[in-house]
Amino acid sequence: MPLGPPVNTEPATAPTGTAYVLDSSFDINDDAVTRTYNWVIAMFMFFSDGYNRSYITINGQTPGPLIEANEGDTLVINVQNNLNDNQTSSIHWHGIYQNGTQYMDGVPGATQCPIQPGQNFSYQFKLEQYGTYWYHSHSSVQYTDGLMGPLVVHSVDDPLVRGTDFDNEQVLMVYDWYHDEASTIVNELLSSDGYEGTSAAPSPQSGLINGQGVYDCSLLDDDSSANCTTPTSYPVFNVETGKKTRFRLINAGSHAQFYFSVDEHTVQVIEADGTPVSGSGDLHRIPFHNGQRYSALVDASVGSEGDGFWMRFTMNTDCFSWVDDTLNATALAIMRYGSSSDSDTDPTTSDWSDTIGSSCVDLDEGLLVPVVEKDAVDSQAVVAFDSAFGTISYNGEEYGRFFVNDTTYTNYIYHPVLLGVASDGTDYLDTEENVTYAVFDDDVWSGDIIVSLTRKDAALDHPYHLHGYDFQIVARGTGELSIADAANIEYNTTNPLRRDTLVIPGGSYAVLRFGNDNPGAWVLHCHIAWHLAEGFLGMVISKPNAIADIDFPDSVNDLCSSRPDFVDEDTTEPGRRRRRRALPPNVAGAQPEVSPAPKAPLLINKMPRGHSAWSRRRGGSSSL
């Protein structure tokens, strides 16, 4: 269902050029305070790249306001949902552990029920980490329509020190942009016909930087060009001549991997997903995929006061299954020396001569050495998740879906798994046929997740994001890795890179090691929004007995009890009012004809006691 007409006639706004500049007067200390924000989620019209269409905004702005805080602070974010078309909503805090406030992770169907239109909910949690993070809706594909923003956490323990390692800081939120509303795209994508005739993830039309971009309207046909009449200009980011600027890069996109570069300036990576790192050396380009964050250090010692240089955010179109003929694949901004905001004169600088690679791969983690050293401890348990793209049949028609261990995820937003496990223990999981999950028991303190992209998914690359944890990348390789074979491979346990979002190329595997110290129902999913909508999600259940001891605030329970009578308890997302076991065309359900590549069930091994496998059951798991 499309968003419908916006309820606001005034246009939305993008952050100003200085809105995401981190103020040097911000007091970084360890005196914890409570920081409160009041947000209204609503729909506006806007023309960020010149094309006029509907947006989902926070306080009329997209992307939303910058949250800047210190480790130890408590955030209180009061969210009022003023969306029309009966749209529920939520906010996920990407990369934030939520240890002790697991119900604030912001994922309907996993950790909470959604926020009803016309109602409000207060997210409240303590920050126990530092680095570059972001927030976004985890309801349907709302963040693709603009519901997102940056979150930066400082700390006196951060080894990256302003005034020593860098002089200034600027957040750059970069994302691909679609001229069709995301809800329109996903509803067609989940149909038997697909979007633009295919179930493959769609190509965007342009890229935005902090909500701004420039689109070539001449590429559109006459009907579409009528919506593309507002001139826009390139965003300008000022740097202090002779000083070093830390650009905090956030890929807030729905599909595109971007390469970041600055003409005539090399860049160094000093942070990856909240982990301070060294060792990257001087780079021409930094690749970063959906959900990933890097801090890129740029030394403004190449030019003189007033000089301008192109900043380039180039999509790796080789990651796309198909490319729109009207795509502007490179989003441009201007880095200008000094305080001038004059953008009338565009730079005349040239791009680096080396080309962007044809593979969707991360920056080599061998170049990213955590500054705060942490060796990997031995793993007590191993679980294997395997993804595949296939079809599901219903009434003689086939629908493209992603499968994790033979199950395509269906999100019943009024059945949060976290609350179910808290109430009924692991018995609750026996009723869950809609998701592949693994249980890491309370006596397990460290586990491995093997993620394999093989068979029918061998040609597709995915940015995997784990909620509730960061993980250590202890192994990578080509082909599929079974649990039995995992006992015989080499592991990098000496200070491996820690992050929460990782690109795993098709036909390969990665082993993610994490400390099982955060009780909760944590989702592991592809951060390409369209793949998630097509069922690409598994779940990690950490410490089920400890989940039972969680003291849920009344406000969390109230979200579920506030469901209107006319809304079915078995409503799914991103569909509308779909019933369990009814098998509607755009939702996977019970006992369909499934035809992904043939494969074994999810396997679990508790290392001290040898290999064990659970019987093949849709969405089932044995306990660790």
Short mmCIF file of N, CA and C in Angstrom, two decimals, residues 12 38 54 125 178 188 193 318 327 360 434 590:
data_model
loop_
_atom_site.label_atom_id
_atom_site.label_comp_id
_atom_site.label_asym_id
_atom_site.label_seq_id
_atom_site.Cartn_x
_atom_site.Cartn_y
_atom_site.Cartn_z
N ALA A 12 9.19 19.09 3.80
CA ALA A 12 10.15 18.64 4.79
C ALA A 12 11.47 19.39 4.60
N ASN A 38 12.18 14.67 22.07
CA ASN A 38 10.77 14.52 21.73
C ASN A 38 10.63 14.53 20.21
N SER A 54 6.81 11.71 -1.38
CA SER A 54 6.53 11.64 0.04
C SER A 54 7.73 11.13 0.82
N PHE A 125 17.15 3.92 27.45
CA PHE A 125 18.23 2.96 27.62
C PHE A 125 19.53 3.68 27.94
N TYR A 178 15.14 6.30 -3.85
CA TYR A 178 14.20 5.75 -4.83
C TYR A 178 13.09 6.77 -5.08
N GLU A 188 4.95 -4.59 -4.53
CA GLU A 188 5.11 -5.19 -5.86
C GLU A 188 6.21 -6.26 -5.84
N ASP A 193 4.49 -11.15 -9.70
CA ASP A 193 5.10 -10.45 -10.85
C ASP A 193 6.39 -9.75 -10.48
N ASP A 318 27.92 -3.20 -9.76
CA ASP A 318 28.11 -4.64 -9.97
C ASP A 318 27.44 -5.45 -8.86
N LEU A 327 19.61 5.90 -13.40
CA LEU A 327 20.39 6.00 -12.16
C LEU A 327 21.51 7.01 -12.27
N CYS A 360 31.48 -7.15 -4.53
CA CYS A 360 30.92 -6.51 -3.33
C CYS A 360 31.64 -7.08 -2.12
N ASN A 434 7.89 -19.61 11.79
CA ASN A 434 8.07 -18.53 10.84
C ASN A 434 9.50 -18.03 10.76
N ALA A 590 2.60 -21.47 6.69
CA ALA A 590 2.81 -22.87 7.04
C ALA A 590 2.65 -23.78 5.83
#
